[in-house]
mmCIF file of C-alpha atoms and ligand atoms in Angstrom:
data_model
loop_
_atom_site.group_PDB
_atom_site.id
_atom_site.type_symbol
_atom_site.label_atom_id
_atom_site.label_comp_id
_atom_site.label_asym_id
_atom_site.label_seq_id
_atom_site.Cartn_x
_atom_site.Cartn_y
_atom_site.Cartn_z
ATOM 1 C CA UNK A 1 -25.852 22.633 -2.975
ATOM 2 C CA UNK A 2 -29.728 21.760 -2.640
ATOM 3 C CA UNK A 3 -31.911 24.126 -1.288
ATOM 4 C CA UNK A 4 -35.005 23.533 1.190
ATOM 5 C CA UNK A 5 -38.170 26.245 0.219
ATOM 6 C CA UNK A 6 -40.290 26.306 3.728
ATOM 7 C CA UNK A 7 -43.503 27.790 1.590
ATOM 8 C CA UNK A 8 -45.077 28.616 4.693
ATOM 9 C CA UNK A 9 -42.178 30.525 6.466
ATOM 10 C CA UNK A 10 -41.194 31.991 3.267
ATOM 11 C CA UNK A 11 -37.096 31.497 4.087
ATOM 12 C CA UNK A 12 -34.927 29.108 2.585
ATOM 13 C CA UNK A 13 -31.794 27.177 3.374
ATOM 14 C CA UNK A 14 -28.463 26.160 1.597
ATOM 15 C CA UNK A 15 -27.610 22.690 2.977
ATOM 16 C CA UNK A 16 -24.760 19.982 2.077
ATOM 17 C CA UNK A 17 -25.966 16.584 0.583
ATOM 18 C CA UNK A 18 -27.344 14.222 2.739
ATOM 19 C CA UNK A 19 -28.773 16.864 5.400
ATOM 20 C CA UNK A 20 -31.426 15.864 7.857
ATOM 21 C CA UNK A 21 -34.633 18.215 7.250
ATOM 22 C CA UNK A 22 -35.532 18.347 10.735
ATOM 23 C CA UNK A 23 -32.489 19.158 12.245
ATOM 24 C CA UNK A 24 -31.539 22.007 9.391
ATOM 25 C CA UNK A 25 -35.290 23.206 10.173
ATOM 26 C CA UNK A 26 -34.884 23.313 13.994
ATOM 27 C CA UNK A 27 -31.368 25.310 13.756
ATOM 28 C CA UNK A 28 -32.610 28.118 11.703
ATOM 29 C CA UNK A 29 -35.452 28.893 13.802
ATOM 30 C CA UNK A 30 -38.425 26.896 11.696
ATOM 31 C CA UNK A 31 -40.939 25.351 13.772
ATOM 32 C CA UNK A 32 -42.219 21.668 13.329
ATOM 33 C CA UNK A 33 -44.226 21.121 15.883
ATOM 34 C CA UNK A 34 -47.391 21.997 17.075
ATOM 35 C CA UNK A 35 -47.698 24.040 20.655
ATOM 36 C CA UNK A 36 -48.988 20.971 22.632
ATOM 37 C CA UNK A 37 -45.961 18.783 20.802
ATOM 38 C CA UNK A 38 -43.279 21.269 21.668
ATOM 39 C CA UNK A 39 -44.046 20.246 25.449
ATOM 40 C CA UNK A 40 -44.912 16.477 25.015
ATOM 41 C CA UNK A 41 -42.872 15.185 21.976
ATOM 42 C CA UNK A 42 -40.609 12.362 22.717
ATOM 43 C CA UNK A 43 -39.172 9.708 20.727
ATOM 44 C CA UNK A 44 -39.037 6.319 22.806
ATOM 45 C CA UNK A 45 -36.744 3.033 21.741
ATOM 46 C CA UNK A 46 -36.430 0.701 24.087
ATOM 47 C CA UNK A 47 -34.107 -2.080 22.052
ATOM 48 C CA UNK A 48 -35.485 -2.889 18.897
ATOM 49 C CA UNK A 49 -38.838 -1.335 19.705
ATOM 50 C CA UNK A 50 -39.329 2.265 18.491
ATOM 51 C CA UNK A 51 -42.276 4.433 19.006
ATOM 52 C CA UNK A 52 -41.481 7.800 17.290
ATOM 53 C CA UNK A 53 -43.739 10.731 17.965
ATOM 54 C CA UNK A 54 -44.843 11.561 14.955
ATOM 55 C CA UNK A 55 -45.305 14.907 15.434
ATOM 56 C CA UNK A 56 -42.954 16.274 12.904
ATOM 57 C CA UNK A 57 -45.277 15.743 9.690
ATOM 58 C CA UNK A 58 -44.485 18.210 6.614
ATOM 59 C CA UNK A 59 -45.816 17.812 3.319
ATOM 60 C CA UNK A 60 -43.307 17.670 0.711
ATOM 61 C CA UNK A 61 -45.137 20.411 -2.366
ATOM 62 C CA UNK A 62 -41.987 20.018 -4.998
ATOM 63 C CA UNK A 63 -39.027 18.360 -5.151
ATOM 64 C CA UNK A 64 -37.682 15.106 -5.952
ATOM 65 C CA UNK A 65 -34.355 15.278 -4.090
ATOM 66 C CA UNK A 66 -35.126 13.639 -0.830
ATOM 67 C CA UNK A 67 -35.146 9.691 0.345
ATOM 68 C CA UNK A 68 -38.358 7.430 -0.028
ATOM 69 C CA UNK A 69 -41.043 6.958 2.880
ATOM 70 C CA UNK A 70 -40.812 3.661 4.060
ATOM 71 C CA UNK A 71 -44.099 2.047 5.786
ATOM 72 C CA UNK A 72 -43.119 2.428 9.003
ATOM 73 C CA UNK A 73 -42.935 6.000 8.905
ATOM 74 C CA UNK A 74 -46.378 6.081 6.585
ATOM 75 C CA UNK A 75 -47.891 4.269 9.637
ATOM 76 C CA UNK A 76 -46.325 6.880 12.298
ATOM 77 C CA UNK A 77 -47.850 9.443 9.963
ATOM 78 C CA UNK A 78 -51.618 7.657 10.038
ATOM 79 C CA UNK A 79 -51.088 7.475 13.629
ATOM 80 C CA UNK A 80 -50.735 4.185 15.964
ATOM 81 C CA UNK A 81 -53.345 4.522 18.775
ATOM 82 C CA UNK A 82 -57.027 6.179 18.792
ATOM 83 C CA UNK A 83 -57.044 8.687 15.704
ATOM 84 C CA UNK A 84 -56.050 7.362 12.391
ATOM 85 C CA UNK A 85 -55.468 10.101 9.496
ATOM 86 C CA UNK A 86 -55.238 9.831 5.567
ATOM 87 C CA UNK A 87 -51.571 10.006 4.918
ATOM 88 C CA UNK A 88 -51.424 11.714 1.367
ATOM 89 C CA UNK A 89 -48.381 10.179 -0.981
ATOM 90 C CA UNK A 90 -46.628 13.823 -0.241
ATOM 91 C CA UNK A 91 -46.355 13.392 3.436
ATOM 92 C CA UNK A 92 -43.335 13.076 5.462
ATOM 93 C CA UNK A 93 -41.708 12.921 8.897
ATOM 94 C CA UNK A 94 -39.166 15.535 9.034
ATOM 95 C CA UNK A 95 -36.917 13.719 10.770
ATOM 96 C CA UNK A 96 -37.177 11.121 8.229
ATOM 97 C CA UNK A 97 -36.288 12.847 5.380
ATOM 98 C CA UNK A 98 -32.653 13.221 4.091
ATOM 99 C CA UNK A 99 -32.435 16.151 1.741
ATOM 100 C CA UNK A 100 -29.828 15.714 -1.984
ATOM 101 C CA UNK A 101 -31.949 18.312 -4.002
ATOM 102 C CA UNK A 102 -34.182 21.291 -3.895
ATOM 103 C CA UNK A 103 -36.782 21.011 -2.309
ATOM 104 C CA UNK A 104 -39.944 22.913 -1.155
ATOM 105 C CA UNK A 105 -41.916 22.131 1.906
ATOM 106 C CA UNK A 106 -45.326 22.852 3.975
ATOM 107 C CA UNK A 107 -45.318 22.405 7.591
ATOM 108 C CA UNK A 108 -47.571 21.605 10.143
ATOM 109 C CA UNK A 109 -50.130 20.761 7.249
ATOM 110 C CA UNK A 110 -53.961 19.841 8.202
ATOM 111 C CA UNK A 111 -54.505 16.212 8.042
ATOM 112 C CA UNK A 112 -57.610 14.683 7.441
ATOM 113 C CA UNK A 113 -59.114 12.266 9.871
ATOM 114 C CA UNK A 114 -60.158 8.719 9.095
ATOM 115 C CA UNK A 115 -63.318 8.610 10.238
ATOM 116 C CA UNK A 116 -64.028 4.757 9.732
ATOM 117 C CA UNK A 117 -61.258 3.073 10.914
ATOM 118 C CA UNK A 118 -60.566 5.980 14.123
ATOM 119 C CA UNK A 119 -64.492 4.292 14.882
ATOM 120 C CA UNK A 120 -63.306 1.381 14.573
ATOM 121 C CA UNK A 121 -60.119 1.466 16.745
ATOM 122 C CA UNK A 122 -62.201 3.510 19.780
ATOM 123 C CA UNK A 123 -65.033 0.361 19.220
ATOM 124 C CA UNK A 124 -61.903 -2.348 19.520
ATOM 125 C CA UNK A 125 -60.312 -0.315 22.478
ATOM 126 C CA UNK A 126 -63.746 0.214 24.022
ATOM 127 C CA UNK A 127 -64.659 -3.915 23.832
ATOM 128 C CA UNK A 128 -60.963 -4.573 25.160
ATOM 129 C CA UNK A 129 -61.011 -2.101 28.042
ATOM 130 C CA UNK A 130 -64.373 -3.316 29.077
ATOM 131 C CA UNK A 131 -62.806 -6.484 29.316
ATOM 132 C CA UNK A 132 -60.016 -5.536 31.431
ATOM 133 C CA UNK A 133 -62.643 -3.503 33.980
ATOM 134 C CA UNK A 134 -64.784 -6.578 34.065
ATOM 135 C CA UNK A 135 -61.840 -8.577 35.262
ATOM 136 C CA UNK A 136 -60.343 -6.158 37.762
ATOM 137 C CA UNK A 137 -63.956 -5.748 38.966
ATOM 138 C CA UNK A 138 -64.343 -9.953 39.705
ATOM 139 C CA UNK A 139 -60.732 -9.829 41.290
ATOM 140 C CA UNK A 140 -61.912 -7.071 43.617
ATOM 141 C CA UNK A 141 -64.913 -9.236 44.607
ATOM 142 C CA UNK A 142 -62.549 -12.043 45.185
ATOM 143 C CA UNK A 143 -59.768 -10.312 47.279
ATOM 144 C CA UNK A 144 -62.602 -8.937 49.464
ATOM 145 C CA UNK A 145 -64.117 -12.576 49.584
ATOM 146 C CA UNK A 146 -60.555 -13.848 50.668
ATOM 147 C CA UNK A 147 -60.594 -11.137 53.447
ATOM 148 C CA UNK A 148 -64.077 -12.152 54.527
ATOM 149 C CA UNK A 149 -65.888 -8.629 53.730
ATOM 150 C CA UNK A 150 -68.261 -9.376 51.791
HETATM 151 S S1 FES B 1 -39.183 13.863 15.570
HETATM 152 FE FE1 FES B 1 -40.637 12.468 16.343
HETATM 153 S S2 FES B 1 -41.165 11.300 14.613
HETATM 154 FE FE2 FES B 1 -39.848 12.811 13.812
#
């Protein structure tokens, strides 16, 4: 029966073969998520689009009895929207990871920001939501032209 080693918790679990990480985590008491997560954490699907929270990163220490990381989760890891992070071969999604051996994990580990490309996603979003003001801004002027206020 493999074994999951939360190093930071200092408890283990016995689980069967195949067992999701996350869930076993949650039931025996183990917290995954950060206190502003705990209130905001969602994860959306909406047909064949998925946005998964991503707030359930661990960092696998030891252990080779668990599934791979496929690059959609590696991206939910990095992060989608402003901040980007270094995602370090080691790092999971909880809820990602199927556990078949011993294993020992870290939770809620620090993650290190990517400073260059988080500067260049705020530059990108800051040239794109200029744009949009810009244009809300000329159809202002235009609705009150077609009302005769200005
Ligand atoms: S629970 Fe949200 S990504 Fe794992």
């Amino acid at each position: 029966m493999p074994a999951i080693h939360f190093e930071r918790e200092r408890k283990s679990l016995d689980v069967l073969p195949g067992t999701n990480l996350r869930t076993a985590a949650l039931k025996s008491g183990i917290e995954l998520y950060s206190t502003l997560h705990r209130v905001f954490h969602a994860n959306l699907e909406m047909g064949p689009v998925k946005f998964p929270c991503g707030a359930d990163v661990i960092e696998i220490v030891e252990g080779k009895g668990i599934n791979a990381r496929t690059p959609e989760e590696e991206a939910v890891i990095a992060g989608r929207w402003f901040l980007k992070r270094k995602v370090a071969p080691n790092m999971r999604l909880a809820c990602q990871v199927a556990v078949n051996g011993d294993v020992t994990v870290r939770t809620m580990p620090v993650r290190e920001l990517d400073k260059e490309e988080t500067k260049q996603r705020v530059g990108f979003l800051g040239v794109v939501g200029g744009f949009f003001l810009l244009m809300a801004l000329m159809l202002g002027l235009i609705g009150l032209d077609l009302v005769k206020l200005i």
